[in-house]
Tab-separated table of C-alpha atoms and ligand atoms in Angstrom:
chain	number	residue	atom	x	y	z
A	1	MET	CA	143.983	52.920	259.771
A	2	THR	CA	143.555	53.000	256.042
A	3	THR	CA	140.772	55.045	254.517
A	4	THR	CA	138.490	53.433	251.936
A	5	HIS	CA	136.452	54.799	249.064
A	6	GLN	CA	133.344	54.196	251.175
A	7	ASP	CA	134.851	56.188	254.066
A	8	CYS	CA	135.239	59.146	251.696
A	9	ARG	CA	131.594	58.884	250.637
A	10	THR	CA	130.604	58.854	254.289
A	11	LEU	CA	132.678	61.980	254.938
A	12	ASP	CA	130.850	63.734	252.079
A	13	ALA	CA	127.482	62.653	253.441
A	14	GLN	CA	128.409	64.142	256.847
A	15	ASP	CA	129.931	67.357	255.439
A	16	PRO	CA	127.911	70.400	256.554
A	17	LEU	CA	129.460	72.460	253.730
A	18	ALA	CA	128.482	70.003	250.981
A	19	PRO	CA	125.467	72.105	249.820
A	20	LEU	CA	127.842	74.905	248.771
A	21	ARG	CA	128.927	72.850	245.770
A	22	ASP	CA	125.499	73.545	244.275
A	23	HIS	CA	126.481	77.183	243.886
A	24	PHE	CA	129.013	76.187	241.213
A	25	SER	CA	128.836	75.075	237.640
A	26	LEU	CA	131.371	72.223	237.660
A	27	PRO	CA	131.804	70.460	234.315
A	28	ALA	CA	130.765	66.795	234.390
A	29	GLY	CA	133.624	64.324	234.710
A	30	VAL	CA	136.079	66.887	236.049
A	31	ILE	CA	137.806	66.908	239.424
A	32	TYR	CA	139.017	70.444	239.641
A	33	LEU	CA	142.101	70.825	241.821
A	34	ASP	CA	143.231	74.138	240.380
A	35	GLY	CA	140.933	76.607	242.142
A	36	ASN	CA	144.088	78.167	243.577
A	37	SER	CA	144.902	79.335	240.042
A	38	LEU	CA	141.489	80.017	238.483
A	39	GLY	CA	138.366	79.431	240.564
A	40	VAL	CA	135.251	77.705	239.214
A	41	LEU	CA	132.301	79.555	237.654
A	42	PRO	CA	129.507	80.247	240.151
A	43	LYS	CA	126.073	79.353	238.734
A	44	ALA	CA	124.801	82.889	239.356
A	45	THR	CA	127.516	84.632	237.338
A	46	ALA	CA	126.288	84.195	233.759
A	47	ALA	CA	122.819	85.576	234.485
A	48	ARG	CA	124.218	88.390	236.620
A	49	VAL	CA	126.657	89.480	233.925
A	50	ALA	CA	123.935	89.218	231.264
A	51	ASP	CA	121.695	91.438	233.393
A	52	VAL	CA	124.438	94.023	233.872
A	53	VAL	CA	125.060	94.064	230.132
A	54	THR	CA	121.519	94.017	228.781
A	55	ARG	CA	119.520	95.875	231.424
A	56	GLU	CA	121.903	98.013	233.461
A	57	TRP	CA	124.084	99.012	230.540
A	58	GLY	CA	121.875	98.300	227.510
A	59	ALA	CA	118.625	99.816	228.749
A	60	ASP	CA	119.510	102.135	231.611
A	61	LEU	CA	122.793	103.378	230.197
A	62	ILE	CA	124.569	106.093	232.163
A	63	GLN	CA	121.888	106.327	234.854
A	64	SER	CA	123.143	102.979	236.149
A	65	TRP	CA	126.096	104.640	237.852
A	66	ASN	CA	123.428	105.822	240.290
A	67	THR	CA	120.392	103.591	239.815
A	68	ALA	CA	122.308	100.299	239.789
A	69	SER	CA	124.836	101.567	242.372
A	70	TRP	CA	127.739	101.030	240.006
A	71	PHE	CA	129.541	103.948	241.523
A	72	ASP	CA	130.306	102.446	244.923
A	73	LEU	CA	130.652	98.828	243.782
A	74	PRO	CA	134.418	98.631	244.631
A	75	GLN	CA	133.638	99.681	248.228
A	76	ARG	CA	130.566	97.469	248.566
A	77	LEU	CA	132.491	94.415	247.399
A	78	GLY	CA	135.357	95.396	249.681
A	79	ASN	CA	132.964	95.379	252.623
A	80	GLN	CA	131.588	92.008	251.574
A	81	LEU	CA	135.111	90.587	251.383
A	82	ALA	CA	136.418	92.215	254.582
A	83	PRO	CA	135.274	89.499	257.042
A	84	LEU	CA	137.218	86.858	255.082
A	85	ILE	CA	140.480	88.641	255.831
A	86	GLY	CA	139.754	90.121	259.250
A	87	ALA	CA	139.430	93.665	257.934
A	88	GLY	CA	136.987	96.240	259.261
A	89	PRO	CA	134.228	98.022	257.338
A	90	ASN	CA	135.365	100.597	254.767
A	91	GLU	CA	138.930	99.325	254.800
A	92	VAL	CA	138.953	97.274	251.575
A	93	VAL	CA	138.222	98.043	247.933
A	94	CYS	CA	138.016	95.600	245.034
A	95	THR	CA	139.851	97.110	242.096
A	96	ASP	CA	142.679	96.708	239.587
A	97	SER	CA	144.998	93.683	239.529
A	98	THR	CA	147.075	92.280	242.367
A	99	SER	CA	150.229	93.523	240.626
A	100	ILE	CA	148.896	97.081	240.331
A	101	ASN	CA	147.574	97.116	243.884
A	102	LEU	CA	150.937	95.916	245.086
A	103	TYR	CA	152.599	98.806	243.259
A	104	LYS	CA	150.235	101.201	245.028
A	105	VAL	CA	150.684	99.836	248.549
A	106	LEU	CA	154.402	99.228	248.278
A	107	SER	CA	154.865	102.793	247.037
A	108	ALA	CA	152.730	104.131	249.874
A	109	ALA	CA	154.662	102.049	252.405
A	110	LEU	CA	157.948	103.391	251.053
A	111	ASN	CA	156.573	106.942	251.184
A	112	ILE	CA	155.585	106.470	254.804
A	113	ALA	CA	158.956	104.945	255.683
A	114	ARG	CA	160.757	107.817	253.945
A	115	GLU	CA	158.893	110.354	256.105
A	116	ASP	CA	158.795	108.456	259.379
A	117	SER	CA	162.129	106.686	259.354
A	118	PRO	CA	164.475	108.078	256.705
A	119	GLY	CA	167.597	106.060	256.102
A	120	ARG	CA	165.772	102.770	255.712
A	121	ARG	CA	166.647	101.814	252.155
A	122	ARG	CA	165.726	98.165	251.825
A	123	ILE	CA	162.740	96.017	250.963
A	124	VAL	CA	162.984	92.441	252.258
A	125	SER	CA	161.085	89.618	250.598
A	126	GLU	CA	161.251	85.885	250.115
A	127	ARG	CA	163.267	84.564	247.223
A	128	SER	CA	160.497	82.153	246.270
A	129	ASN	CA	157.784	84.825	246.371
A	130	PHE	CA	155.503	84.995	243.330
A	131	PRO	CA	157.482	86.626	240.506
A	132	THR	CA	155.158	89.567	239.839
A	133	ASP	CA	155.566	90.643	243.471
A	134	LEU	CA	159.333	90.579	243.092
A	135	TYR	CA	159.223	92.350	239.722
A	136	ILE	CA	157.057	95.171	241.114
A	137	ALA	CA	159.421	95.557	244.070
A	138	GLU	CA	162.441	95.449	241.777
A	139	GLY	CA	160.948	98.186	239.590
A	140	LEU	CA	160.231	100.402	242.584
A	141	CYS	CA	163.719	99.861	243.952
A	142	LYS	CA	165.238	100.941	240.623
A	143	GLU	CA	162.973	103.990	240.500
A	144	ARG	CA	163.915	105.069	244.027
A	145	GLY	CA	167.478	103.845	244.336
A	146	LEU	CA	166.584	101.252	246.985
A	147	GLU	CA	167.729	97.683	247.492
A	148	LEU	CA	165.587	94.542	247.254
A	149	VAL	CA	166.885	91.824	249.566
A	150	LEU	CA	165.626	88.297	248.907
A	151	VAL	CA	165.991	85.667	251.605
A	152	GLU	CA	164.906	82.123	252.430
A	153	PRO	CA	161.917	81.824	254.795
A	154	GLN	CA	164.058	80.720	257.732
A	155	ASP	CA	166.286	83.799	257.298
A	156	ILE	CA	163.525	86.439	257.420
A	157	ALA	CA	163.918	87.140	261.130
A	158	THR	CA	167.616	87.952	260.848
A	159	ALA	CA	167.022	90.130	257.768
A	160	LEU	CA	164.825	92.563	259.760
A	161	THR	CA	167.580	95.080	260.403
A	162	SER	CA	167.433	98.817	261.078
A	163	ASP	CA	167.977	99.723	257.408
A	164	VAL	CA	164.823	97.889	256.251
A	165	ALA	CA	161.772	99.969	255.307
A	166	VAL	CA	159.304	97.277	254.261
A	167	LEU	CA	158.859	93.528	254.647
A	168	MET	CA	156.826	92.247	251.702
A	169	LEU	CA	155.628	88.648	251.894
A	170	THR	CA	153.040	86.364	250.393
A	171	HIS	CA	151.132	84.642	253.190
A	172	VAL	CA	150.774	81.263	251.444
A	173	ASN	CA	153.530	80.337	249.020
A	174	TYR	CA	152.096	79.774	245.542
A	175	ARG	CA	154.456	76.941	244.766
A	176	THR	CA	154.651	74.908	247.963
A	177	GLY	CA	151.520	75.921	249.880
A	178	ALA	CA	153.658	76.784	252.934
A	179	MET	CA	152.033	79.437	255.132
A	180	HIS	CA	153.722	82.119	257.212
A	181	ASP	CA	152.675	82.952	260.756
A	182	MET	CA	151.328	86.363	259.825
A	183	ALA	CA	150.859	87.709	263.351
A	184	ALA	CA	154.283	86.642	264.629
A	185	THR	CA	156.116	87.807	261.512
A	186	THR	CA	154.303	91.150	261.527
A	187	ALA	CA	155.031	91.648	265.223
A	188	ALA	CA	158.740	90.929	264.649
A	189	ALA	CA	158.863	93.417	261.776
A	190	HIS	CA	157.034	96.095	263.746
A	191	ALA	CA	159.338	95.643	266.728
A	192	ALA	CA	162.151	96.484	264.313
A	193	GLY	CA	160.234	99.527	262.986
A	194	ILE	CA	159.456	97.863	259.641
A	195	LEU	CA	156.167	98.136	257.735
A	196	CYS	CA	154.505	94.917	256.495
A	197	VAL	CA	152.889	94.325	253.127
A	198	TRP	CA	151.087	90.978	252.803
A	199	ASP	CA	149.956	89.365	249.577
A	200	LEU	CA	146.886	87.235	250.282
A	201	ALA	CA	146.512	85.814	246.754
A	202	HIS	CA	146.519	82.221	248.040
A	203	SER	CA	144.861	82.998	251.371
A	204	ALA	CA	141.694	85.017	250.789
A	205	GLY	CA	138.796	82.567	250.759
A	206	ALA	CA	141.117	79.641	251.498
A	207	VAL	CA	142.377	80.202	255.040
A	208	PRO	CA	141.082	82.556	257.722
A	209	VAL	CA	143.149	85.736	257.841
A	210	ASP	CA	143.173	88.264	260.648
A	211	LEU	CA	144.728	91.450	259.330
A	212	HIS	CA	143.360	93.529	262.086
A	213	ALA	CA	144.329	94.630	265.498
A	214	ALA	CA	144.256	98.121	266.956
A	215	GLY	CA	147.478	100.072	266.995
A	216	ALA	CA	146.700	103.743	266.557
A	217	ASP	CA	149.752	105.379	268.035
A	218	PHE	CA	153.326	104.566	267.202
A	219	GLU	CA	154.202	102.656	270.365
A	220	GLU	CA	151.064	100.592	270.013
A	221	TRP	CA	151.929	99.969	266.394
A	222	ARG	CA	155.403	98.793	267.306
A	223	ALA	CA	153.855	96.206	269.580
A	224	SER	CA	151.011	95.259	267.250
A	225	LYS	CA	150.438	92.222	265.120
A	226	SER	CA	148.184	94.095	262.736
A	227	ALA	CA	149.442	94.200	259.195
A	228	ASP	CA	149.939	97.538	257.451
A	229	PHE	CA	148.962	96.789	253.863
A	230	ALA	CA	147.493	93.815	252.053
A	231	VAL	CA	146.544	92.904	248.516
A	232	GLY	CA	144.993	89.795	247.056
A	233	CYS	CA	143.481	88.137	244.074
A	234	GLY	CA	139.846	87.904	242.916
A	235	TYR	CA	140.088	85.008	240.473
A	236	LYS	CA	141.617	82.299	242.667
A	237	TYR	CA	139.718	81.104	245.764
A	238	LEU	CA	137.210	83.963	245.413
A	239	ASN	CA	135.940	82.644	242.059
A	240	GLY	CA	135.579	86.050	240.402
A	241	GLY	CA	136.519	84.852	236.903
A	242	PRO	CA	139.634	85.193	234.735
A	243	GLY	CA	141.403	88.469	235.443
A	244	ALA	CA	138.800	89.435	238.071
A	245	PRO	CA	139.475	92.646	239.994
A	246	ALA	CA	141.799	92.165	242.941
A	247	PHE	CA	141.537	93.810	246.361
A	248	VAL	CA	143.539	96.154	248.507
A	249	TRP	CA	143.451	96.780	252.252
A	250	VAL	CA	145.288	99.504	254.130
A	251	HIS	CA	145.319	99.848	257.899
A	252	PRO	CA	143.255	102.951	258.790
A	253	ARG	CA	146.327	104.295	260.572
A	254	HIS	CA	147.985	104.665	257.173
A	255	ALA	CA	144.994	105.008	254.857
A	256	SER	CA	143.822	108.408	256.008
A	257	ARG	CA	147.077	110.252	256.586
A	258	PRO	CA	146.378	113.722	255.268
A	259	ASP	CA	149.803	114.668	253.918
A	260	LEU	CA	150.046	114.051	250.160
A	261	ASN	CA	153.562	112.710	250.750
A	262	PHE	CA	151.955	109.529	252.054
A	263	MET	CA	149.806	108.950	248.999
A	264	GLN	CA	149.735	105.974	246.746
A	265	PRO	CA	151.146	107.180	243.416
A	266	LEU	CA	148.276	106.341	241.037
A	267	SER	CA	146.275	109.384	242.081
A	268	GLY	CA	143.493	109.085	239.550
A	269	TRP	CA	140.126	110.777	239.657
A	270	TRP	CA	138.289	107.824	241.238
A	271	GLY	CA	140.430	108.273	244.331
A	272	HIS	CA	139.596	111.975	244.503
A	273	ALA	CA	137.538	113.381	247.369
A	274	THR	CA	135.033	114.924	244.928
A	275	PRO	CA	135.570	113.361	241.499
A	276	PHE	CA	132.591	115.087	239.959
A	277	ALA	CA	133.748	118.527	241.019
A	278	PHE	CA	136.365	118.168	238.231
A	279	THR	CA	138.859	120.379	240.012
A	280	PRO	CA	142.339	120.667	238.504
A	281	ASP	CA	144.138	119.664	241.711
A	282	TYR	CA	144.138	116.297	243.458
A	283	GLN	CA	142.531	115.930	246.875
A	284	PRO	CA	142.454	112.362	248.178
A	285	ALA	CA	139.179	110.776	249.212
A	286	PRO	CA	139.089	109.693	252.844
A	287	GLY	CA	140.370	106.230	253.698
A	288	ILE	CA	140.664	103.327	251.317
A	289	THR	CA	138.740	105.017	248.475
A	290	ARG	CA	141.924	106.903	247.627
A	291	TYR	CA	143.359	103.559	246.516
A	292	LEU	CA	141.039	103.575	243.505
A	293	CYS	CA	142.551	104.992	240.346
A	294	GLY	CA	140.319	105.261	237.273
A	295	THR	CA	136.859	104.194	236.123
A	296	GLN	CA	136.046	100.756	237.462
A	297	PRO	CA	135.301	97.604	235.399
A	298	ILE	CA	131.654	97.157	236.373
A	299	ILE	CA	131.027	93.963	234.414
A	300	SER	CA	134.035	92.257	235.991
A	301	LEU	CA	133.184	93.567	239.454
A	302	SER	CA	129.642	92.192	239.042
A	303	ALA	CA	131.066	88.752	238.263
A	304	LEU	CA	133.321	88.969	241.317
A	305	GLN	CA	130.278	89.749	243.442
A	306	CYS	CA	128.781	86.363	242.516
A	307	GLY	CA	131.945	84.712	243.823
A	308	LEU	CA	131.753	86.677	247.070
A	309	ASP	CA	128.041	85.866	247.448
A	310	VAL	CA	128.957	82.203	247.930
A	311	PHE	CA	131.079	83.155	250.956
A	312	THR	CA	128.169	85.162	252.290
A	313	ALA	CA	126.024	82.013	251.936
A	314	ALA	CA	128.799	80.025	253.677
A	315	GLU	CA	128.505	82.278	256.734
A	316	ALA	CA	125.360	80.426	257.842
A	317	LEU	CA	127.287	77.119	257.652
A	318	GLY	CA	130.211	78.259	259.795
A	319	GLY	CA	132.046	80.588	257.432
A	320	MET	CA	135.817	80.641	257.072
A	321	ALA	CA	136.395	78.592	260.243
A	322	ALA	CA	134.320	75.721	258.863
A	323	LEU	CA	135.918	76.073	255.428
A	324	ARG	CA	139.364	75.880	257.022
A	325	THR	CA	138.444	72.727	258.963
A	326	LYS	CA	137.262	71.085	255.759
A	327	SER	CA	140.248	72.311	253.760
A	328	LEU	CA	142.659	70.751	256.275
A	329	ALA	CA	140.678	67.504	256.280
A	330	LEU	CA	140.821	67.402	252.454
A	331	THR	CA	144.542	68.115	252.272
A	332	ASP	CA	145.305	65.673	255.133
A	333	LEU	CA	143.356	62.981	253.286
A	334	PHE	CA	145.095	63.706	249.990
A	335	ILE	CA	148.535	63.488	251.616
A	336	GLN	CA	147.624	60.253	253.393
A	337	LEU	CA	146.144	58.573	250.294
A	338	VAL	CA	148.973	59.570	247.967
A	339	GLU	CA	151.537	58.277	250.466
A	340	GLU	CA	149.605	55.011	250.895
A	341	ARG	CA	148.620	54.364	247.297
A	342	CYS	CA	151.260	56.055	245.124
A	343	ALA	CA	154.389	55.070	247.046
A	344	GLY	CA	157.545	54.186	245.148
A	345	HIS	CA	157.071	56.713	242.324
A	346	GLY	CA	159.458	59.381	243.563
A	347	LEU	CA	156.855	61.825	244.870
A	348	GLY	CA	158.049	63.908	247.805
A	349	LEU	CA	155.767	66.104	249.891
A	350	ALA	CA	156.680	69.786	249.417
A	351	THR	CA	153.847	71.167	251.565
A	352	PRO	CA	154.227	71.357	255.357
A	353	ARG	CA	152.393	68.628	257.280
A	354	GLU	CA	151.877	70.966	260.201
A	355	HIS	CA	148.414	72.514	259.923
A	356	ALA	CA	149.496	75.949	261.100
A	357	ARG	CA	151.992	76.109	258.238
A	358	ARG	CA	149.793	74.767	255.431
A	359	GLY	CA	147.534	76.689	253.047
A	360	SER	CA	144.815	74.955	251.005
A	361	GLN	CA	147.000	73.175	248.481
A	362	VAL	CA	149.278	70.149	248.414
A	363	CYS	CA	152.383	69.947	246.281
A	364	TRP	CA	154.616	67.061	245.401
A	365	THR	CA	158.126	67.199	244.023
A	366	ARG	CA	159.734	64.788	241.647
A	367	ASP	CA	163.436	64.518	241.159
A	368	GLU	CA	165.102	65.925	238.082
A	369	GLY	CA	165.999	63.135	235.694
A	370	ALA	CA	163.104	60.884	236.728
A	371	GLY	CA	161.257	61.633	233.469
A	372	VAL	CA	161.292	59.816	230.116
A	373	HIS	CA	164.915	59.112	229.027
A	374	GLY	CA	166.036	61.089	232.053
A	375	GLN	CA	164.599	64.270	230.488
A	376	GLY	CA	163.310	66.490	233.295
A	377	SER	CA	161.356	65.209	236.246
A	378	GLY	CA	158.262	63.873	234.480
A	379	ALA	CA	156.142	66.116	236.744
A	380	TYR	CA	154.771	68.028	233.762
A	381	ALA	CA	153.808	64.819	231.923
A	382	ILE	CA	152.119	63.359	235.007
A	383	VAL	CA	150.000	66.500	235.330
A	384	GLN	CA	149.127	66.334	231.604
A	385	ALA	CA	148.095	62.665	231.902
A	386	LEU	CA	145.891	63.550	234.889
A	387	ILE	CA	144.282	66.429	232.967
A	388	ALA	CA	143.475	64.022	230.114
A	389	ARG	CA	141.600	61.948	232.717
A	390	GLY	CA	139.703	65.018	233.978
A	391	VAL	CA	141.799	65.599	237.105
A	392	ILE	CA	142.970	69.170	236.775
A	393	GLY	CA	145.973	70.214	238.800
A	394	ASP	CA	149.016	72.056	237.550
A	395	PHE	CA	152.750	71.992	237.235
A	396	ARG	CA	155.193	74.587	238.501
A	397	ARG	CA	158.761	74.643	237.489
A	398	ASP	CA	161.198	74.764	240.336
A	399	ASP	CA	163.247	77.934	240.532
A	400	GLY	CA	166.503	76.127	241.129
A	401	GLY	CA	167.071	77.836	244.435
A	402	ASN	CA	169.882	76.770	246.676
A	403	GLY	CA	169.014	73.094	246.863
A	404	PRO	CA	168.706	70.408	244.203
A	405	HIS	CA	166.320	71.051	241.320
A	406	LYS	CA	162.767	69.810	241.953
A	407	ASP	CA	159.686	70.223	239.794
A	408	ILE	CA	156.316	70.504	241.440
A	409	LEU	CA	152.906	68.924	240.898
A	410	ARG	CA	150.400	71.263	242.493
A	411	PHE	CA	146.875	70.446	243.674
A	412	GLY	CA	144.566	73.075	245.148
A	413	PHE	CA	141.595	72.120	247.335
A	414	THR	CA	138.750	74.606	247.385
A	415	PRO	CA	136.504	73.471	250.239
A	416	LEU	CA	133.514	75.252	248.673
A	417	TYR	CA	133.210	72.669	245.919
A	418	ILE	CA	135.700	69.834	246.447
A	419	GLY	CA	134.548	66.765	248.354
A	420	PHE	CA	136.239	63.784	249.984
A	421	GLU	CA	135.258	61.367	247.229
A	422	ASP	CA	136.878	63.764	244.746
A	423	VAL	CA	140.095	63.310	246.706
A	424	TRP	CA	139.762	59.538	246.592
A	425	ASN	CA	139.096	59.562	242.838
A	426	ALA	CA	141.937	61.990	242.113
A	427	VAL	CA	144.412	59.774	243.967
A	428	GLU	CA	143.084	56.697	242.168
A	429	HIS	CA	143.730	58.382	238.803
A	430	LEU	CA	147.194	59.431	239.937
A	431	ARG	CA	147.931	55.868	241.048
A	432	GLN	CA	146.897	54.492	237.646
A	433	VAL	CA	148.860	57.134	235.729
A	434	LEU	CA	151.972	56.201	237.709
A	435	ASP	CA	151.501	52.415	237.938
A	436	THR	CA	150.843	51.992	234.198
A	437	ALA	CA	153.460	54.586	233.166
A	438	GLU	CA	150.695	56.282	231.163
A	439	TRP	CA	152.436	59.627	231.714
A	440	GLN	CA	155.357	58.496	229.568
A	441	ARG	CA	153.281	58.736	226.365
A	442	PRO	CA	154.701	61.323	223.968
A	443	GLU	CA	151.549	63.482	223.915
A	444	PHE	CA	151.905	64.141	227.640
A	445	ASN	CA	155.490	65.254	227.239
A	446	GLN	CA	154.755	68.177	224.838
A	447	ARG	CA	154.887	71.607	226.514
A	448	HIS	CA	152.063	74.169	226.194
A	449	ALA	CA	152.444	77.921	226.684
A	450	VAL	CA	150.422	78.057	229.910
A	451	THR	CA	151.349	75.401	232.435
B	501	PLP	C1	148.239	84.934	241.513
B	501	PLP	C2	149.174	85.867	242.181
B	501	PLP	C3	149.357	87.153	241.685
B	501	PLP	C4	148.673	87.565	240.427
B	501	PLP	O1	148.855	88.883	240.104
B	501	PLP	P1	148.042	89.494	238.860
B	501	PLP	O2	148.348	90.917	238.907
B	501	PLP	O3	146.603	89.138	239.070
B	501	PLP	O4	148.527	88.817	237.629
B	501	PLP	C5	150.193	88.008	242.380
B	501	PLP	N1	150.835	87.607	243.499
B	501	PLP	C6	150.682	86.354	243.995
B	501	PLP	C7	151.386	85.951	245.240
B	501	PLP	C8	149.865	85.449	243.341
B	501	PLP	O5	149.722	84.217	243.806
């Protein structure tokens, strides 16, 4: 049965999560389908940041480390975030960037593998993983004389051989929105004695994640589905603002190992057991605190807290489970409407239809040569024409890969602030851009630095 504009309005009227949109400052006339890249500004953030600057910093100065609880902000935010990713209390800190946190956990994982299972000299990852993840792994491999093995998703299982130290994957693929089965993949890696590092950049706040399971001793660990390390991003679905601090989680089994050989390498004073003792030697703080490095960016962390507060408010409305239900309904609707209303324009669905394999975004490919005068796919120009109409998605260049070249139009659906009528309107704009060939105008075919 076809869905009408009125049906979409009805779905919004019945949506129990609809009030959450009020927590955000969405510009008028914009349908924002790029929250997977930079989340929207929460209404509370500007006042909170102003208060941190003028009162906590301006008036109270250095006392605020204590009086405003600046000092433990990375841990407090980590605890606030933990339920979104199935982590326990005192297992997460918000700090540094995803890239830097990945360097820390991948190094620690390699240190652990070197001690526990020497001879494992490979890191396995997915060829289409986000580039910074691959670059960090490549750098570490050079530093340590290891090998980075990049495979297609369907070849991961066979790549888990006895010479592999770490499997490093991103849960939801940034380009296609395809999602791994984290528990099954982790269990397969553990059965082969391989540690798992998960990047949750496109998962945290978008899909429920369950990092945790017990697994204290080695045999239990080998049989467990609990991840070993995870990192993720603060400025995407968590709405922490541009360049917001990221987060890092380490399974307690690994986080508190006493031997310094198991340490993350950025052993700065904020990860010290007693930073204000100012001793000349490094003693790691217990647990996840040792994954902090230097003095924390309090203003940025305060902005991130406003993003996390919205998830705390969402708890009363069903939390991540309800957000996931809505996210799937939004992405299902978008797929259905684009296929019904934009047929015949060379758009191919790149995101899995199967719910269990889909994150919170929908991507479409367009064939190379379908653009103006056969130049490129036209995907970039279509996205630009949509942006000019206030529908903000983005474009990702295809990496070539093994198959034919395909460019991607990417649309993220943040269930906190996107509604069903937004989906209808976005598809209607897309239909007009395609039907009238508006995207072929020269101004939409000029490339900008950030796509
Ligand atoms: C967005 C994203 C990052 C970003 O890393 P930064 O250090 O914040 O630039 C890293 N990995 C993945 C998978 C991402 O999607």
